[in-house]
Amino acid sequence: MAKRGTRRRAADDRELSCPCGSGRSYPQCCGPLHRGEAEAPTAEALMRSRFSAFAVGDTGYLLHSWHERTRPSRLDLDPGRRWLRLEIVDTERGGLLDSTGAVEFRAYHRTGGHTGMQSERSRFVRSDGRWVYLDAEQE
């Protein structure tokens, strides 16, 4: 499968630790998902790969991993925002045999010298046998 997006950073993938916080290297963690060589086996794995896609600027992967019903026609990332760390707070379902799941997370970022945090409970569904991001739960 062809690569779906481009990364903003030019650093050597072999030396990068994965932005998702797994402790593994990017080429052995989210890299294969971003390159279209594998699919996320769980909703949490998809959430982690989407965070990594935001961190490396891979809009193609973000759009590809978004449910067709809720996917925007385009996605413009803020080039001044640097995603720092992902914290998984809770998961509900989203396993190998599930068809739906939810992942609550906190994503930390830096923009213009200021740090911030985005908190969300994301919903995921299986579509054509693969996990995709549906939307954020409304409070």
CSV table of C-alpha atoms in Angstrom, one decimal:
chain,number,residue,atom,x,y,z
A,1,MET,CA,0.0,0.0,0.0
A,2,ALA,CA,1.3,3.5,-0.8
A,3,LYS,CA,2.2,6.0,1.9
A,4,ARG,CA,-0.9,8.1,2.6
A,5,GLY,CA,0.8,11.3,4.0
A,6,THR,CA,4.0,13.1,4.5
A,7,ARG,CA,5.8,13.8,7.8
A,8,ARG,CA,7.0,17.2,8.6
A,9,ARG,CA,10.2,16.0,10.3
A,10,ALA,CA,13.2,14.8,8.4
A,11,ALA,CA,14.9,12.9,11.3
A,12,ASP,CA,16.0,9.4,10.7
A,13,ASP,CA,13.0,7.1,11.7
A,14,ARG,CA,15.4,4.5,13.2
A,15,GLU,CA,16.4,6.8,16.0
A,16,LEU,CA,13.0,8.2,16.9
A,17,SER,CA,11.1,7.0,19.8
A,18,CYS,CA,7.4,6.7,19.0
A,19,PRO,CA,5.4,9.9,19.9
A,20,CYS,CA,2.6,7.7,21.2
A,21,GLY,CA,4.5,6.9,24.4
A,22,SER,CA,4.7,3.1,23.9
A,23,GLY,CA,8.5,3.1,24.6
A,24,ARG,CA,9.1,1.4,21.2
A,25,SER,CA,10.8,3.0,18.2
A,26,TYR,CA,8.6,4.8,15.7
A,27,PRO,CA,9.4,2.3,12.9
A,28,GLN,CA,8.3,-0.6,15.1
A,29,CYS,CA,5.2,1.1,16.6
A,30,CYS,CA,3.1,3.6,14.7
A,31,GLY,CA,5.4,3.9,11.6
A,32,PRO,CA,3.9,0.7,9.9
A,33,LEU,CA,0.4,2.0,10.5
A,34,HIS,CA,1.2,5.4,9.0
A,35,ARG,CA,2.9,3.8,6.0
A,36,GLY,CA,-0.2,1.6,5.4
A,37,GLU,CA,1.7,-1.6,6.1
A,38,ALA,CA,-0.5,-2.6,9.0
A,39,GLU,CA,-3.8,-1.7,10.6
A,40,ALA,CA,-4.4,-0.8,14.3
A,41,PRO,CA,-5.6,-4.0,16.1
A,42,THR,CA,-7.5,-2.1,18.9
A,43,ALA,CA,-9.2,1.3,19.4
A,44,GLU,CA,-6.4,2.3,21.8
A,45,ALA,CA,-3.7,1.4,19.2
A,46,LEU,CA,-5.6,3.6,16.7
A,47,MET,CA,-5.8,6.4,19.2
A,48,ARG,CA,-2.1,6.2,19.8
A,49,SER,CA,-1.3,6.1,16.1
A,50,ARG,CA,-3.5,9.2,15.5
A,51,PHE,CA,-1.7,11.1,18.2
A,52,SER,CA,1.6,10.1,16.6
A,53,ALA,CA,0.2,11.3,13.2
A,54,PHE,CA,-0.6,14.7,14.7
A,55,ALA,CA,2.9,14.8,16.2
A,56,VAL,CA,4.7,14.0,12.9
A,57,GLY,CA,2.2,16.0,10.8
A,58,ASP,CA,0.8,13.1,8.8
A,59,THR,CA,-2.6,14.5,7.7
A,60,GLY,CA,-3.1,11.7,5.1
A,61,TYR,CA,-3.1,9.1,7.9
A,62,LEU,CA,-5.4,11.1,10.1
A,63,LEU,CA,-8.0,11.4,7.3
A,64,HIS,CA,-7.6,7.8,6.3
A,65,SER,CA,-8.2,6.7,9.9
A,66,TRP,CA,-11.4,8.9,10.2
A,67,HIS,CA,-14.8,7.4,9.7
A,68,GLU,CA,-16.2,8.5,6.2
A,69,ARG,CA,-19.4,9.9,7.8
A,70,THR,CA,-17.6,12.3,10.1
A,71,ARG,CA,-14.3,12.9,8.2
A,72,PRO,CA,-13.6,16.5,7.1
A,73,SER,CA,-12.8,17.1,3.5
A,74,ARG,CA,-9.4,18.5,4.5
A,75,LEU,CA,-7.4,18.9,7.6
A,76,ASP,CA,-5.0,21.8,8.3
A,77,LEU,CA,-2.6,21.2,11.2
A,78,ASP,CA,-1.2,24.2,13.2
A,79,PRO,CA,2.5,24.2,12.2
A,80,GLY,CA,3.3,26.0,15.5
A,81,ARG,CA,1.8,23.4,17.7
A,82,ARG,CA,4.2,20.7,19.0
A,83,TRP,CA,2.6,17.6,20.5
A,84,LEU,CA,4.5,16.5,23.5
A,85,ARG,CA,2.9,13.6,25.3
A,86,LEU,CA,-0.1,11.3,25.3
A,87,GLU,CA,-1.8,10.0,28.4
A,88,ILE,CA,-4.4,7.3,28.1
A,89,VAL,CA,-6.9,7.8,31.0
A,90,ASP,CA,-9.5,5.1,30.3
A,91,THR,CA,-10.6,2.7,27.6
A,92,GLU,CA,-13.9,1.0,27.1
A,93,ARG,CA,-14.2,-2.0,24.8
A,94,GLY,CA,-12.3,-1.5,21.5
A,95,GLY,CA,-10.6,-4.9,21.7
A,96,LEU,CA,-9.8,-7.4,19.1
A,97,LEU,CA,-13.4,-8.8,19.0
A,98,ASP,CA,-15.3,-5.6,19.6
A,99,SER,CA,-17.0,-3.4,17.0
A,100,THR,CA,-17.1,-0.2,19.0
A,101,GLY,CA,-14.8,1.4,21.6
A,102,ALA,CA,-14.0,4.5,23.4
A,103,VAL,CA,-10.7,6.0,24.6
A,104,GLU,CA,-10.3,8.9,27.0
A,105,PHE,CA,-7.0,10.7,26.8
A,106,ARG,CA,-5.1,13.8,27.6
A,107,ALA,CA,-2.8,15.1,24.9
A,108,TYR,CA,-0.1,17.7,25.9
A,109,HIS,CA,1.2,20.3,23.5
A,110,ARG,CA,3.3,23.4,23.3
A,111,THR,CA,2.3,26.4,21.1
A,112,GLY,CA,4.1,29.7,21.0
A,113,GLY,CA,6.0,29.0,24.2
A,114,HIS,CA,2.9,28.0,26.2
A,115,THR,CA,1.9,24.5,27.2
A,116,GLY,CA,-1.6,23.2,26.9
A,117,MET,CA,-3.6,20.0,27.2
A,118,GLN,CA,-6.5,18.6,25.2
A,119,SER,CA,-8.8,16.2,27.0
A,120,GLU,CA,-11.3,14.1,25.0
A,121,ARG,CA,-13.2,10.8,25.1
A,122,SER,CA,-13.0,9.6,21.5
A,123,ARG,CA,-15.4,7.0,20.0
A,124,PHE,CA,-14.1,4.4,17.5
A,125,VAL,CA,-15.9,1.9,15.3
A,126,ARG,CA,-14.9,-0.9,13.0
A,127,SER,CA,-15.6,-0.1,9.4
A,128,ASP,CA,-14.8,-2.6,6.7
A,129,GLY,CA,-12.9,-4.6,9.3
A,130,ARG,CA,-10.6,-1.9,10.5
A,131,TRP,CA,-10.8,0.6,13.4
A,132,VAL,CA,-11.6,4.2,12.5
A,133,TYR,CA,-12.1,7.3,14.6
A,134,LEU,CA,-15.8,8.3,14.7
A,135,ASP,CA,-16.0,11.4,16.9
A,136,ALA,CA,-15.6,12.9,20.4
A,137,GLU,CA,-18.3,12.1,22.9
A,138,GLN,CA,-20.3,15.1,23.9
A,139,GLU,CA,-20.4,15.9,27.6
